Amino acid sequence: MDIFKGSFTQQEPLPEQAIAAAMQVLGHGRLHRYNVVAGETAEAALLEQEFAQLTGAKYCLALASGGAAMRIALRAIGVGAGDLVLSNGFTLAPVPGAIAAVGARAVFVEVTPDLTIDLVDLAQKIHASSAKTLLLSHMRGHMCDMDQLMALCGAHGVRVIEDCAHTMGAHWGGAPSGRHGLMGCYSTQTYKHINSGEGGLLISDDDQAMARAILLSGSYMLYERHLAAPEPEVFEGLKLDTPNMSSRMDNLRASILRPQLPLLAERVARWRSLYDTMAVGLKNTRGLRLTQRGASEAFVGSSFQFLMPEWGALHAQTLVARAAKRGVDLKWFGADSPMGFTSRYDHWRFAAGKALPKTDPILKSLFDMRLPLTFTLADCVLIAKILHAEIQSINQAGPDADGTLLSVD
Ligand SMILES: *Cc1c(COP(=O)(O)O)cnc(C)c1O
């Protein structure tokens, strides 16, 4: 019996240049972004300038985490206590967490079997709630039709903040993910597309929103040291009214990230071949549904999802257990209580959302795997082979009617 021996959580080591850059920062000790000597430009400011260039955004701000980027973005566009914020029913806990952090209330929107926000339900919820903000999560790298979404939101005065934690390096209609909405938020946490342990980036073309974000991030009165920022005049009218929420990125993390930016395109290409290899290996598995991607979507395959729409919970749990025995770390979104990074909108009691009858069966049949770049194509062939065999074997047992798990050995 084939067993997979690799690790689903092992990312690649940092590139030599990142290690060298980090040693330099450690050597001089000026880790705080505003601690510079005469003539020196902070690593954090350079990172912002380079990421703005990479995405084509006017402005960029480096922050302590992706979650911090979303909180700061919401606050920067004026979302506050009691406001309603629309968001996908399928996302990660820091998204509703960011909404809760500004005292706002989440209105969850249904998702489609392709794991993108349901635009019909979005239109209905915009009408029913009168919410003026959408925190759109491109969860696990799945992008909805951004042209339709922006047209709908534009028509109703709904401002869009994009959560691009899984779409750094992805494009929709030729534009980088994060460039369609008013602000785009990225994470540089270890499991995302560039790695500084923790970290976040926020981009925008909007002068007022970005000036407020920079002040909120905790820039004291040193905003003139930012290179990818609005003109100082924009800050004049805001600086005494905007609280300091201390969420800065430091120079050490910025120095580690800068050398990774030029590597992003090559990483995206490798992720794509891992993803495609997995998809080919599973395309003839009975009952298994892969997500469909729009022609305008250039995605990053840093994780892999599939649905087993005909299965019940027992078969799902059997598959997770059998896959684990063979070294395949499969997550399932149908469990009653959250496990690890897998939680569901109805687990977030702090965000007490209404039921989503279309999303529930999708999440109950949804499986998820990381595809770290330490995997080879041969690894993906083997993982797909193991999953295919286990799914076929479970299928042969018929529907999971008798109330017990199938045997795991
Ligand atoms: C990781 C992630 C974030 C942000 O995470 P941080 O850990 O705060 O950097 C936001 N949204 C999604 C969908 C994520 O997976």
Tab-separated table of C-alpha atoms and ligand atoms in Angstrom:
chain	number	residue	atom	x	y	z
A	1	MET	CA	0.000	0.000	0.000
A	2	ASP	CA	1.405	3.405	-1.014
A	3	ILE	CA	2.079	5.792	1.836
A	4	PHE	CA	2.906	9.457	1.313
A	5	LYS	CA	5.863	10.571	3.439
A	6	GLY	CA	5.992	14.335	2.744
A	7	SER	CA	4.803	17.168	4.985
A	8	PHE	CA	1.752	19.252	4.083
A	9	THR	CA	2.965	22.087	6.295
A	10	GLN	CA	6.602	22.337	5.207
A	11	GLN	CA	7.261	25.411	3.098
A	12	GLU	CA	10.490	26.023	1.249
A	13	PRO	CA	13.422	27.514	3.149
A	14	LEU	CA	13.908	31.247	2.718
A	15	PRO	CA	16.089	32.223	-0.245
A	16	GLU	CA	19.749	33.083	0.450
A	17	GLN	CA	19.182	36.763	-0.321
A	18	ALA	CA	16.411	36.931	2.272
A	19	ILE	CA	18.653	35.365	4.903
A	20	ALA	CA	21.484	37.760	4.023
A	21	ALA	CA	19.126	40.762	4.164
A	22	ALA	CA	17.770	39.649	7.532
A	23	MET	CA	21.331	39.280	8.909
A	24	GLN	CA	22.080	42.823	7.845
A	25	VAL	CA	19.073	44.197	9.713
A	26	LEU	CA	19.924	42.094	12.761
A	27	GLY	CA	23.511	43.336	12.521
A	28	HIS	CA	22.610	47.024	12.690
A	29	GLY	CA	19.685	46.537	15.058
A	30	ARG	CA	17.355	49.133	13.542
A	31	LEU	CA	14.356	46.819	13.380
A	32	HIS	CA	11.635	49.410	13.955
A	33	ARG	CA	10.571	50.880	10.630
A	34	TYR	CA	11.020	54.486	11.735
A	35	ASN	CA	14.493	53.840	13.204
A	36	VAL	CA	16.762	54.970	10.365
A	37	VAL	CA	20.065	56.822	10.172
A	38	ALA	CA	20.571	59.866	7.945
A	39	GLY	CA	20.215	58.923	4.293
A	40	GLU	CA	18.842	55.464	5.034
A	41	THR	CA	15.491	54.201	3.709
A	42	ALA	CA	13.730	51.623	5.878
A	43	GLU	CA	13.259	48.105	4.524
A	44	ALA	CA	9.534	48.432	5.289
A	45	ALA	CA	9.264	51.556	3.111
A	46	LEU	CA	11.140	49.836	0.276
A	47	LEU	CA	8.925	46.778	0.502
A	48	GLU	CA	5.847	48.989	0.214
A	49	GLN	CA	7.267	50.735	-2.821
A	50	GLU	CA	8.149	47.429	-4.499
A	51	PHE	CA	4.811	45.779	-3.760
A	52	ALA	CA	2.946	48.826	-5.088
A	53	GLN	CA	4.986	48.512	-8.279
A	54	LEU	CA	4.311	44.790	-8.529
A	55	THR	CA	0.543	45.221	-8.262
A	56	GLY	CA	0.296	48.546	-10.081
A	57	ALA	CA	-1.261	50.198	-7.009
A	58	LYS	CA	-0.533	53.844	-6.176
A	59	TYR	CA	-0.083	53.128	-2.485
A	60	CYS	CA	0.974	50.293	-0.208
A	61	LEU	CA	1.252	49.840	3.543
A	62	ALA	CA	3.077	46.999	5.343
A	63	LEU	CA	1.346	45.680	8.444
A	64	ALA	CA	1.689	43.129	11.231
A	65	SER	CA	-0.655	40.530	9.686
A	66	GLY	CA	-3.279	39.943	7.042
A	67	GLY	CA	-5.917	40.264	9.746
A	68	ALA	CA	-4.471	43.639	10.756
A	69	ALA	CA	-4.620	44.735	7.103
A	70	MET	CA	-8.362	43.930	6.949
A	71	ARG	CA	-9.154	45.665	10.267
A	72	ILE	CA	-7.193	48.745	9.285
A	73	ALA	CA	-8.802	48.763	5.825
A	74	LEU	CA	-12.323	48.605	7.264
A	75	ARG	CA	-11.603	51.372	9.734
A	76	ALA	CA	-9.819	53.446	7.081
A	77	ILE	CA	-12.961	53.556	4.946
A	78	GLY	CA	-15.040	54.520	7.954
A	79	VAL	CA	-16.628	51.226	8.997
A	80	GLY	CA	-17.393	51.318	12.703
A	81	ALA	CA	-19.605	50.146	15.533
A	82	GLY	CA	-22.928	48.672	14.440
A	83	ASP	CA	-22.248	48.909	10.700
A	84	LEU	CA	-23.099	45.920	8.551
A	85	VAL	CA	-20.362	44.289	6.475
A	86	LEU	CA	-21.161	41.698	3.817
A	87	SER	CA	-18.752	38.786	3.479
A	88	ASN	CA	-18.631	35.278	2.020
A	89	GLY	CA	-19.995	32.416	4.079
A	90	PHE	CA	-16.884	30.427	3.146
A	91	THR	CA	-13.772	32.101	4.517
A	92	LEU	CA	-11.182	31.927	7.287
A	93	ALA	CA	-11.786	33.102	10.853
A	94	PRO	CA	-9.637	36.297	10.640
A	95	VAL	CA	-12.155	37.715	8.146
A	96	PRO	CA	-15.166	37.784	10.508
A	97	GLY	CA	-12.587	38.574	13.185
A	98	ALA	CA	-11.640	41.791	11.402
A	99	ILE	CA	-15.313	42.763	11.117
A	100	ALA	CA	-15.797	42.089	14.837
A	101	ALA	CA	-12.645	44.046	15.701
A	102	VAL	CA	-14.138	47.295	14.359
A	103	GLY	CA	-17.427	46.626	16.155
A	104	ALA	CA	-19.273	45.938	12.910
A	105	ARG	CA	-21.634	43.047	12.223
A	106	ALA	CA	-21.075	40.445	9.511
A	107	VAL	CA	-23.792	39.612	6.989
A	108	PHE	CA	-22.718	36.345	5.420
A	109	VAL	CA	-23.472	35.679	1.769
A	110	GLU	CA	-23.977	32.248	0.197
A	111	VAL	CA	-21.217	30.648	-1.862
A	112	THR	CA	-21.513	28.579	-5.039
A	113	PRO	CA	-20.217	25.011	-5.534
A	114	ASP	CA	-17.207	26.686	-7.175
A	115	LEU	CA	-16.498	28.243	-3.768
A	116	THR	CA	-17.029	31.838	-4.846
A	117	ILE	CA	-19.525	34.348	-3.511
A	118	ASP	CA	-23.046	33.815	-4.892
A	119	LEU	CA	-23.822	37.008	-6.817
A	120	VAL	CA	-27.587	36.436	-6.775
A	121	ASP	CA	-27.595	36.132	-2.993
A	122	LEU	CA	-25.213	39.086	-2.762
A	123	ALA	CA	-27.689	41.252	-4.684
A	124	GLN	CA	-30.503	40.145	-2.391
A	125	LYS	CA	-28.498	40.771	0.774
A	126	ILE	CA	-27.397	44.197	-0.448
A	127	HIS	CA	-31.079	45.088	-0.825
A	128	ALA	CA	-32.221	43.455	2.386
A	129	SER	CA	-29.451	44.797	4.630
A	130	SER	CA	-28.557	48.136	2.995
A	131	ALA	CA	-24.951	47.310	3.906
A	132	LYS	CA	-22.480	49.606	2.174
A	133	THR	CA	-19.335	47.481	2.533
A	134	LEU	CA	-18.289	44.072	1.228
A	135	LEU	CA	-15.234	42.323	2.643
A	136	LEU	CA	-14.765	39.908	-0.234
A	137	SER	CA	-12.614	36.901	0.590
A	138	HIS	CA	-10.979	35.110	-2.336
A	139	MET	CA	-10.939	32.096	-0.053
A	140	ARG	CA	-8.490	29.363	-1.101
A	141	GLY	CA	-7.799	31.365	-4.246
A	142	HIS	CA	-11.260	31.117	-5.828
A	143	MET	CA	-12.313	34.334	-7.558
A	144	CYS	CA	-15.874	35.153	-8.567
A	145	ASP	CA	-16.694	37.055	-11.752
A	146	MET	CA	-15.076	40.306	-10.660
A	147	ASP	CA	-16.580	42.314	-13.521
A	148	GLN	CA	-20.100	41.366	-12.461
A	149	LEU	CA	-19.309	41.801	-8.791
A	150	MET	CA	-17.852	45.284	-9.249
A	151	ALA	CA	-20.776	46.313	-11.464
A	152	LEU	CA	-23.283	45.117	-8.852
A	153	CYS	CA	-21.479	46.764	-5.954
A	154	GLY	CA	-20.873	49.935	-7.944
A	155	ALA	CA	-24.556	50.211	-8.803
A	156	HIS	CA	-25.479	50.086	-5.092
A	157	GLY	CA	-22.674	52.183	-3.638
A	158	VAL	CA	-21.136	49.156	-1.906
A	159	ARG	CA	-17.407	49.564	-1.289
A	160	VAL	CA	-15.317	46.439	-1.814
A	161	ILE	CA	-12.332	45.445	0.302
A	162	GLU	CA	-10.573	42.370	-1.078
A	163	ASP	CA	-9.058	39.676	1.107
A	164	CYS	CA	-6.275	38.367	-1.126
A	165	ALA	CA	-4.595	36.047	1.378
A	166	HIS	CA	-4.718	33.257	-1.224
A	167	THR	CA	-4.583	35.345	-4.391
A	168	MET	CA	-1.289	37.184	-4.163
A	169	GLY	CA	0.086	36.671	-7.685
A	170	ALA	CA	-3.334	35.774	-9.144
A	171	HIS	CA	-5.133	37.826	-11.802
A	172	TRP	CA	-8.681	38.464	-12.934
A	173	GLY	CA	-9.153	39.784	-16.467
A	174	GLY	CA	-5.448	40.607	-16.603
A	175	ALA	CA	-5.476	42.765	-13.455
A	176	PRO	CA	-3.772	41.569	-10.264
A	177	SER	CA	-6.132	40.286	-7.591
A	178	GLY	CA	-6.554	43.112	-5.089
A	179	ARG	CA	-6.824	45.824	-7.742
A	180	HIS	CA	-10.570	45.645	-8.371
A	181	GLY	CA	-11.844	46.847	-5.025
A	182	LEU	CA	-11.129	50.028	-3.095
A	183	MET	CA	-8.430	48.306	-1.042
A	184	GLY	CA	-6.675	44.934	-1.289
A	185	CYS	CA	-5.355	43.027	1.752
A	186	TYR	CA	-2.643	40.361	1.647
A	187	SER	CA	-1.056	38.082	4.222
A	188	THR	CA	2.628	37.146	4.372
A	189	GLN	CA	2.072	34.477	6.986
A	190	THR	CA	4.085	31.276	6.480
A	191	TYR	CA	1.286	29.380	4.727
A	192	LYS	CA	0.671	32.092	2.118
A	193	HIS	CA	2.582	33.014	-1.050
A	194	ILE	CA	5.500	34.925	0.414
A	195	ASN	CA	6.705	34.109	3.907
A	196	SER	CA	7.726	36.309	6.818
A	197	GLY	CA	6.131	34.223	9.567
A	198	GLU	CA	3.488	36.872	10.142
A	199	GLY	CA	2.790	40.001	8.123
A	200	GLY	CA	0.336	41.841	5.921
A	201	LEU	CA	0.217	44.244	2.998
A	202	LEU	CA	-2.531	46.696	2.091
A	203	ILE	CA	-2.834	48.415	-1.292
A	204	SER	CA	-5.084	51.129	-2.656
A	205	ASP	CA	-5.287	54.018	-5.114
A	206	ASP	CA	-7.460	56.031	-2.744
A	207	ASP	CA	-5.681	59.019	-1.118
A	208	GLN	CA	-7.972	59.431	1.870
A	209	ALA	CA	-8.322	55.760	2.704
A	210	MET	CA	-4.593	55.121	2.467
A	211	ALA	CA	-3.632	58.206	4.474
A	212	ARG	CA	-6.031	57.071	7.194
A	213	ALA	CA	-4.678	53.509	7.025
A	214	ILE	CA	-1.109	54.761	7.472
A	215	LEU	CA	-2.111	56.874	10.467
A	216	LEU	CA	-4.121	53.992	11.942
A	217	SER	CA	-1.203	51.593	11.495
A	218	GLY	CA	0.746	53.661	14.027
A	219	SER	CA	2.911	55.996	11.964
A	220	TYR	CA	3.164	58.595	14.761
A	221	MET	CA	3.853	61.756	12.784
A	222	LEU	CA	6.447	60.087	10.568
A	223	TYR	CA	4.243	59.347	7.588
A	224	GLU	CA	6.587	61.327	5.350
A	225	ARG	CA	8.995	58.407	5.574
A	226	HIS	CA	6.603	56.276	3.543
A	227	LEU	CA	7.489	56.025	-0.138
A	228	ALA	CA	4.225	54.511	-1.431
A	229	ALA	CA	1.949	57.007	0.354
A	230	PRO	CA	-0.254	59.987	-0.500
A	231	GLU	CA	1.216	63.509	-0.366
A	232	PRO	CA	1.754	64.978	3.134
A	233	GLU	CA	-1.129	67.453	2.585
A	234	VAL	CA	-3.597	64.584	2.588
A	235	PHE	CA	-2.495	63.685	6.129
A	236	GLU	CA	-2.840	67.235	7.422
A	237	GLY	CA	-6.605	67.110	7.643
A	238	LEU	CA	-6.651	63.651	9.214
A	239	LYS	CA	-3.724	63.303	11.571
A	240	LEU	CA	-5.335	64.665	14.728
A	241	ASP	CA	-8.554	62.712	14.263
A	242	THR	CA	-7.146	59.283	13.479
A	243	PRO	CA	-6.211	56.971	16.350
A	244	ASN	CA	-2.938	55.001	16.436
A	245	MET	CA	-3.687	51.262	16.379
A	246	SER	CA	-0.078	50.047	16.372
A	247	SER	CA	-0.047	47.396	13.641
A	248	ARG	CA	3.214	48.131	11.847
A	249	MET	CA	5.489	45.694	10.085
A	250	ASP	CA	9.133	45.794	11.209
A	251	ASN	CA	12.257	46.018	9.037
A	252	LEU	CA	13.318	42.448	9.754
A	253	ARG	CA	10.212	40.975	8.187
A	254	ALA	CA	10.255	43.494	5.359
A	255	SER	CA	13.860	42.559	4.569
A	256	ILE	CA	12.887	38.878	4.347
A	257	LEU	CA	9.967	39.654	2.037
A	258	ARG	CA	11.652	41.977	-0.465
A	259	PRO	CA	13.827	39.272	-2.100
A	260	GLN	CA	10.743	37.033	-2.373
A	261	LEU	CA	8.763	39.453	-4.552
A	262	PRO	CA	10.755	38.738	-7.737
A	263	LEU	CA	10.251	34.999	-7.090
A	264	LEU	CA	6.462	35.225	-6.955
A	265	ALA	CA	5.755	34.621	-10.665
A	266	GLU	CA	7.929	31.516	-10.710
A	267	ARG	CA	6.252	30.223	-7.530
A	268	VAL	CA	2.816	30.785	-9.070
A	269	ALA	CA	3.851	28.713	-12.117
A	270	ARG	CA	5.086	25.856	-9.916
A	271	TRP	CA	1.909	25.920	-7.818
A	272	ARG	CA	-0.097	25.739	-10.984
A	273	SER	CA	1.667	22.585	-12.131
A	274	LEU	CA	1.199	20.944	-8.707
A	275	TYR	CA	-2.490	21.853	-8.834
A	276	ASP	CA	-2.956	20.641	-12.405
A	277	THR	CA	-1.213	17.348	-11.630
A	278	MET	CA	-3.560	16.780	-8.707
A	279	ALA	CA	-6.601	17.668	-10.844
A	280	VAL	CA	-5.579	15.234	-13.579
A	281	GLY	CA	-5.080	12.468	-10.999
A	282	LEU	CA	-8.597	12.948	-9.617
A	283	LYS	CA	-10.591	13.801	-12.705
A	284	ASN	CA	-11.948	10.270	-13.191
A	285	THR	CA	-12.848	9.653	-9.572
A	286	ARG	CA	-16.527	8.811	-9.351
A	287	GLY	CA	-18.644	11.330	-7.449
A	288	LEU	CA	-15.807	13.827	-7.082
A	289	ARG	CA	-16.442	17.394	-8.211
A	290	LEU	CA	-13.588	19.786	-8.936
A	291	THR	CA	-14.228	23.512	-8.857
A	292	GLN	CA	-14.656	25.218	-12.222
A	293	ARG	CA	-12.637	28.329	-12.955
A	294	GLY	CA	-13.682	31.281	-15.077
A	295	ALA	CA	-11.772	31.982	-18.305
A	296	SER	CA	-10.685	35.372	-16.918
A	297	GLU	CA	-9.212	33.829	-13.770
A	298	ALA	CA	-5.474	33.162	-13.439
A	299	PHE	CA	-5.344	31.506	-10.042
A	300	VAL	CA	-2.594	30.372	-7.689
A	301	GLY	CA	-2.934	26.673	-6.898
A	302	SER	CA	-1.417	26.840	-3.417
A	303	SER	CA	-4.173	24.597	-2.090
A	304	PHE	CA	-6.570	22.076	-3.576
A	305	GLN	CA	-10.312	21.606	-2.979
A	306	PHE	CA	-12.831	19.052	-4.144
A	307	LEU	CA	-16.435	18.218	-3.301
A	308	MET	CA	-18.112	14.850	-2.753
A	309	PRO	CA	-21.722	16.066	-3.143
A	310	GLU	CA	-23.330	12.631	-2.824
A	311	TRP	CA	-21.617	11.649	0.410
A	312	GLY	CA	-22.786	11.917	3.998
A	313	ALA	CA	-20.712	12.798	7.038
A	314	LEU	CA	-19.646	9.233	7.807
A	315	HIS	CA	-18.073	8.663	4.430
A	316	ALA	CA	-16.359	12.026	4.710
A	317	GLN	CA	-14.905	11.144	8.100
A	318	THR	CA	-13.843	7.741	6.806
A	319	LEU	CA	-11.963	9.372	3.957
A	320	VAL	CA	-10.178	11.817	6.278
A	321	ALA	CA	-9.148	8.951	8.583
A	322	ARG	CA	-8.028	6.637	5.796
A	323	ALA	CA	-6.137	9.389	4.004
A	324	ALA	CA	-4.375	10.301	7.272
A	325	LYS	CA	-3.270	6.668	7.698
A	326	ARG	CA	-1.622	6.917	4.312
A	327	GLY	CA	0.087	10.220	5.054
A	328	VAL	CA	-2.414	12.509	3.296
A	329	ASP	CA	-3.434	15.459	5.426
A	330	LEU	CA	-6.950	16.132	4.194
A	331	LYS	CA	-9.221	18.699	5.843
A	332	TRP	CA	-12.995	18.496	5.796
A	333	PHE	CA	-15.270	21.507	6.262
A	334	GLY	CA	-18.235	19.483	7.505
A	335	ALA	CA	-17.171	18.752	11.085
A	336	ASP	CA	-19.405	19.863	13.952
A	337	SER	CA	-16.627	21.700	15.725
A	338	PRO	CA	-13.750	23.642	14.161
A	339	MET	CA	-10.402	21.897	13.780
A	340	GLY	CA	-7.124	23.662	13.081
A	341	PHE	CA	-7.597	26.141	10.258
A	342	THR	CA	-10.936	24.619	9.246
A	343	SER	CA	-13.859	26.522	10.732
A	344	ARG	CA	-17.241	27.438	9.327
A	345	TYR	CA	-19.433	30.524	9.466
A	346	ASP	CA	-21.809	28.805	11.885
A	347	HIS	CA	-18.932	28.162	14.320
A	348	TRP	CA	-18.292	31.887	14.699
A	349	ARG	CA	-20.730	32.675	17.481
A	350	PHE	CA	-19.166	36.139	17.859
A	351	ALA	CA	-20.451	36.885	14.353
A	352	ALA	CA	-23.851	35.169	14.825
A	353	GLY	CA	-24.814	34.964	11.172
A	354	LYS	CA	-28.086	33.758	9.679
A	355	ALA	CA	-28.211	30.261	8.216
A	356	LEU	CA	-26.982	29.769	4.647
A	357	PRO	CA	-28.998	26.851	3.272
A	358	LYS	CA	-27.125	26.764	-0.052
A	359	THR	CA	-23.677	26.990	1.502
A	360	ASP	CA	-24.267	24.344	4.200
A	361	PRO	CA	-24.369	21.307	1.882
A	362	ILE	CA	-21.366	22.653	-0.023
A	363	LEU	CA	-19.254	22.943	3.114
A	364	LYS	CA	-20.460	19.531	4.305
A	365	SER	CA	-19.057	17.966	1.145
A	366	LEU	CA	-15.893	20.063	0.874
A	367	PHE	CA	-12.346	18.701	1.252
A	368	ASP	CA	-9.220	20.785	1.311
A	369	MET	CA	-5.472	20.175	1.102
A	370	ARG	CA	-2.422	22.366	1.202
A	371	LEU	CA	0.041	22.079	-1.668
A	372	PRO	CA	3.344	23.421	-0.327
A	373	LEU	CA	6.087	24.095	-2.861
A	374	THR	CA	8.231	21.425	-1.238
A	375	PHE	CA	5.964	18.918	-3.057
A	376	THR	CA	7.110	17.508	-6.385
A	377	LEU	CA	4.851	16.552	-9.283
A	378	ALA	CA	5.501	12.920	-8.339
A	379	ASP	CA	4.217	13.693	-4.829
A	380	CYS	CA	0.981	15.026	-6.333
A	381	VAL	CA	0.641	11.950	-8.534
A	382	LEU	CA	0.989	9.742	-5.445
A	383	ILE	CA	-1.423	11.801	-3.302
A	384	ALA	CA	-4.040	11.751	-6.065
A	385	LYS	CA	-3.569	7.997	-6.461
A	386	ILE	CA	-4.105	7.411	-2.741
A	387	LEU	CA	-7.221	9.615	-2.656
A	388	HIS	CA	-8.621	8.072	-5.808
A	389	ALA	CA	-8.224	4.543	-4.404
A	390	GLU	CA	-9.744	5.400	-1.024
A	391	ILE	CA	-12.682	7.257	-2.561
A	392	GLN	CA	-13.403	4.375	-4.954
A	393	SER	CA	-13.274	1.914	-2.079
A	394	ILE	CA	-15.650	4.013	0.035
A	395	ASN	CA	-17.979	4.434	-2.959
A	396	GLN	CA	-18.200	0.664	-3.233
A	397	ALA	CA	-19.633	0.461	0.275
A	398	GLY	CA	-22.731	2.319	-0.980
A	399	PRO	CA	-24.395	5.269	0.796
A	400	ASP	CA	-23.422	5.786	4.463
A	401	ALA	CA	-26.750	4.716	5.835
A	402	ASP	CA	-25.985	2.415	8.734
A	403	GLY	CA	-24.670	5.089	11.067
A	404	THR	CA	-21.128	3.774	11.451
A	405	LEU	CA	-17.814	4.722	9.948
A	406	LEU	CA	-16.297	2.309	7.482
A	407	SER	CA	-13.239	0.526	8.788
A	408	VAL	CA	-10.070	2.516	8.570
A	409	ASP	CA	-7.512	-0.300	8.134
B	1	LIG	C1	-4.516	33.646	6.282
B	1	LIG	C2	-5.733	34.323	5.884
B	1	LIG	C3	-5.991	35.652	6.238
B	1	LIG	C4	-5.090	36.522	7.072
B	1	LIG	O1	-4.382	35.856	7.977
B	1	LIG	P1	-3.255	36.373	8.971
B	1	LIG	O2	-2.886	35.132	9.670
B	1	LIG	O3	-3.893	37.396	9.840
B	1	LIG	O4	-2.143	36.964	8.161
B	1	LIG	C5	-7.150	36.222	5.769
B	1	LIG	N1	-8.008	35.552	5.000
B	1	LIG	C6	-7.812	34.281	4.638
B	1	LIG	C7	-8.815	33.607	3.755
B	1	LIG	C8	-6.673	33.618	5.067
B	1	LIG	O5	-6.492	32.346	4.732
